[in-house]
Coordinates of C-alpha atoms in Angstrom, one line a residue:
Chain A
D662 CA 9.4 -29.7 20.5
G663 CA 8.7 -26.9 22.9
G664 CA 8.3 -22.8 21.9
I665 CA 7.1 -19.3 22.0
T666 CA 4.3 -18.4 19.0
Q667 CA 3.3 -14.9 19.1
S668 CA 0.3 -14.7 16.4
P669 CA -1.1 -12.8 14.3
K670 CA 2.5 -11.7 12.6
Y671 CA 0.1 -8.8 10.6
L672 CA -2.0 -6.9 12.1
F673 CA -3.9 -3.3 11.3
R674 CA -5.4 -1.1 13.6
K675 CA -8.0 1.8 13.7
E676 CA -7.8 4.9 15.2
G677 CA -9.1 4.6 18.5
Q678 CA -9.0 1.3 18.3
N679 CA -7.6 -1.7 21.3
V680 CA -5.6 -5.1 19.4
T681 CA -4.5 -8.5 21.1
L682 CA -1.3 -9.4 20.8
S683 CA -1.4 -12.9 21.5
C684 CA 2.6 -14.8 23.1
E685 CA 2.4 -18.5 24.1
Q686 CA 4.4 -21.1 25.3
N687 CA 5.3 -24.3 26.3
L688 CA 8.8 -24.2 27.8
N689 CA 7.7 -23.6 31.1
H690 CA 9.5 -20.9 32.2
D691 CA 8.4 -18.7 34.7
A692 CA 9.7 -15.2 33.2
M693 CA 7.3 -14.0 29.9
Y694 CA 8.6 -10.7 28.3
W695 CA 7.3 -8.1 25.3
Y696 CA 9.2 -5.1 23.2
R697 CA 8.7 -2.7 21.5
Q698 CA 10.8 -2.0 18.6
D699 CA 10.7 1.1 15.9
P700 CA 12.7 1.2 12.0
G701 CA 16.5 1.3 13.7
Q702 CA 16.1 1.5 16.7
G703 CA 16.2 -1.3 20.1
L704 CA 14.2 -3.7 21.8
R705 CA 12.2 -1.7 24.8
L706 CA 10.7 -3.0 27.5
I707 CA 6.6 -3.1 28.1
Y708 CA 6.7 -5.6 30.5
Y709 CA 7.2 -8.6 32.3
S710 CA 5.9 -11.1 34.5
Q711 CA 8.8 -13.3 36.2
I712 CA 5.3 -15.8 38.2
V713 CA 1.4 -15.8 37.9
N714 CA -0.8 -13.5 38.3
D715 CA 1.8 -10.9 38.4
F716 CA 3.6 -8.6 36.0
Q717 CA 5.6 -5.3 36.4
K718 CA 5.7 -1.7 33.8
G719 CA 8.6 -1.9 31.9
D720 CA 10.0 1.3 30.1
I721 CA 6.7 2.6 27.7
A722 CA 4.2 0.5 29.3
E723 CA 2.0 3.8 28.8
G724 CA -1.0 2.3 26.2
Y725 CA -0.7 -1.0 26.9
S726 CA -2.3 -3.5 29.0
V727 CA -1.6 -7.7 30.3
S728 CA -2.6 -10.6 31.9
R729 CA -0.8 -13.8 32.9
E730 CA -3.7 -15.4 34.0
K731 CA -1.4 -18.4 33.5
K732 CA 1.6 -19.6 32.8
E733 CA 1.4 -20.7 29.3
S734 CA 0.4 -16.9 27.9
F735 CA 1.0 -13.4 28.4
P736 CA -1.0 -11.6 25.6
L737 CA -0.2 -7.8 25.0
T738 CA -3.1 -5.6 24.6
V739 CA -2.7 -2.0 22.9
T740 CA -4.9 0.2 23.8
S741 CA -6.6 3.4 21.9
A742 CA -4.4 5.3 24.5
Q743 CA -0.8 4.1 22.6
K744 CA -0.9 7.1 20.0
N745 CA 1.5 5.5 18.0
P746 CA 1.5 2.6 17.9
T747 CA 3.2 1.1 14.4
A748 CA 6.2 -1.2 15.1
F749 CA 7.6 -4.3 15.2
Y750 CA 6.8 -6.1 18.7
L751 CA 8.8 -9.1 19.7
C752 CA 7.0 -11.0 23.3
A753 CA 10.1 -13.3 25.2
S754 CA 10.4 -15.7 27.6
S755 CA 13.2 -17.3 30.6
M756 CA 13.9 -19.5 33.1
V757 CA 14.4 -17.5 36.4
G758 CA 17.0 -18.4 39.3
R759 CA 19.9 -20.9 39.1
A760 CA 19.2 -22.6 35.5
I761 CA 20.1 -18.7 34.2
K762 CA 23.4 -19.5 35.6
L763 CA 23.8 -22.7 34.5
S764 CA 23.1 -21.8 30.2
G765 CA 23.4 -18.8 28.9
N766 CA 20.7 -19.6 26.2
T767 CA 18.1 -18.9 28.2
I768 CA 15.4 -16.7 26.3
Y769 CA 13.4 -17.3 23.6
F770 CA 11.7 -15.5 21.5
G771 CA 8.3 -14.6 19.5
E772 CA 8.8 -14.2 15.4
G773 CA 7.4 -11.5 16.0
S774 CA 4.0 -9.2 15.5
W775 CA 4.0 -6.1 12.7
L776 CA 1.2 -3.5 14.1
T777 CA 0.1 -0.6 12.2
V778 CA -2.4 1.6 12.4
V779 CA -4.8 2.4 9.3
Chain B
G173 CA 16.3 1.6 36.1
Q174 CA 19.0 0.3 34.1
N175 CA 21.1 2.3 31.1
I176 CA 22.7 0.1 29.4
D177 CA 24.8 1.9 25.6
Q178 CA 26.4 1.2 22.8
P179 CA 27.7 2.4 20.1
T180 CA 25.3 3.6 16.9
E181 CA 26.7 2.5 14.2
M182 CA 30.7 0.8 13.1
T183 CA 32.2 -0.2 9.9
A184 CA 34.6 -2.5 8.9
T185 CA 35.6 -4.2 6.0
E186 CA 35.3 -8.2 4.8
G187 CA 37.9 -10.4 7.2
A188 CA 38.7 -7.7 9.5
I189 CA 38.1 -8.2 12.8
V190 CA 35.4 -6.1 15.3
Q191 CA 34.3 -5.0 18.8
I192 CA 31.1 -3.7 19.6
N193 CA 31.3 -2.2 23.5
C194 CA 28.7 -2.0 26.1
T195 CA 28.1 -0.3 29.0
Y196 CA 25.6 -0.8 31.4
Q197 CA 24.4 0.6 35.3
T198 CA 22.0 -1.7 36.7
S199 CA 20.8 -2.8 40.8
G200 CA 21.4 -6.4 40.8
F201 CA 23.5 -8.1 38.0
N202 CA 22.3 -11.4 36.8
G203 CA 24.3 -12.0 33.1
L204 CA 25.0 -9.4 29.7
F205 CA 24.2 -11.6 26.5
W206 CA 24.4 -10.6 23.2
Y207 CA 21.9 -11.0 20.5
Q208 CA 22.3 -10.4 16.7
Q209 CA 18.7 -9.6 15.0
H210 CA 18.4 -8.1 11.3
A211 CA 15.8 -6.4 10.3
G212 CA 12.0 -7.5 10.8
E213 CA 13.0 -10.8 12.1
A214 CA 13.6 -12.3 16.0
P215 CA 17.1 -11.9 17.9
T216 CA 19.6 -14.3 17.8
F217 CA 21.3 -15.8 20.4
L218 CA 25.2 -15.5 20.8
S219 CA 26.8 -15.4 23.8
Y220 CA 25.9 -15.6 27.4
N221 CA 28.3 -13.9 30.7
V222 CA 27.8 -13.8 34.0
L223 CA 31.3 -14.3 35.3
D224 CA 34.5 -11.5 34.3
G225 CA 37.0 -12.7 31.5
L226 CA 36.3 -14.0 27.8
E227 CA 33.8 -16.5 26.6
E228 CA 34.9 -17.2 23.7
K229 CA 32.5 -19.4 20.3
G230 CA 33.6 -19.5 16.3
R231 CA 34.7 -16.0 15.5
F232 CA 33.3 -14.6 18.4
S233 CA 34.0 -14.0 21.4
S234 CA 32.6 -12.2 24.4
F235 CA 34.8 -10.0 27.8
L236 CA 32.9 -9.1 30.7
S237 CA 33.7 -7.1 33.5
R238 CA 31.4 -7.1 36.3
S239 CA 33.4 -3.6 38.4
K240 CA 33.3 -1.6 35.0
G241 CA 29.9 -1.9 34.2
Y242 CA 31.6 -2.9 30.0
S243 CA 31.2 -5.8 28.4
Y244 CA 33.2 -6.6 24.7
L245 CA 31.8 -8.5 21.6
L246 CA 34.0 -9.2 19.9
L247 CA 34.2 -10.8 15.6
K248 CA 36.0 -11.9 14.1
E249 CA 37.1 -13.3 10.3
L250 CA 34.5 -10.8 9.4
Q251 CA 31.7 -12.3 7.1
M252 CA 29.4 -10.7 4.7
K253 CA 26.2 -11.9 6.6
D254 CA 27.3 -11.2 9.8
S255 CA 25.6 -7.6 8.4
A256 CA 23.7 -6.6 10.9
S257 CA 22.8 -5.2 14.2
Y258 CA 23.7 -6.1 17.3
L259 CA 22.7 -5.7 21.0
C260 CA 24.1 -5.7 24.5
A261 CA 21.1 -7.2 26.9
V262 CA 21.8 -7.3 30.9
V263 CA 19.6 -9.0 33.4
R264 CA 18.4 -8.3 36.5
S265 CA 18.4 -10.4 39.4
N266 CA 15.4 -9.5 42.0
D267 CA 12.7 -9.3 39.3
Y268 CA 15.0 -10.8 35.8
K269 CA 13.5 -7.5 34.1
L270 CA 16.0 -7.8 30.6
S271 CA 16.3 -5.0 29.2
F272 CA 18.5 -4.2 26.1
G273 CA 20.9 -1.6 24.2
A274 CA 19.9 0.1 21.3
G275 CA 22.0 -1.7 19.4
T276 CA 25.3 -1.4 16.9
T277 CA 24.3 -1.6 13.4
V278 CA 27.3 -3.3 11.8
T279 CA 28.0 -2.7 8.4
V280 CA 30.3 -5.9 7.0
R281 CA 32.1 -3.9 3.3
A282 CA 34.0 -6.5 0.7

């Protein structure tokens, strides 16, 4: 079955260390997104990509980096420059263009990753 | 940019109706979504509006007015399991940027 897979579910980061969260989808979606969620808060957009080899900064990109070398994959690296990385991270993918107007349920989320600084 | 505003919290009684409002400002509107989210889980799709008017799905309905930059989610016959956070999200047409509001926590009391 098609879907979107995030890993790992739980991750611990030491001070000064970079860590990478994986996001893979086999839905043939063009657009992919990374969000951060802090307790009791909404989803804040970190980075997004609407096509391979292209991505844009979201609202809170500082301290994060991404790549989009393949359509299926959109990994997120939390760098040591991100001073407060402890949060719940969600990856999502979506159809774009005309397809999004035909059916609303076009955004698929991964199960999320919990990142904690130790 | 995109600004999306919704109330922080709402409380209602089991069996009642609650309306969650969402106002937005965006350059190039391409649709508005409502999601339900329980703590520590991924959001669950509830509704999508791209044209003005009301979309009804069982106990949940969503309304959109593009000229006013306004939407609401109506939850009828509230059940205890409806206690959750409800997220309003807007997608932009030129680059498909998908932004979420901060969410509205709904608490259903017996």
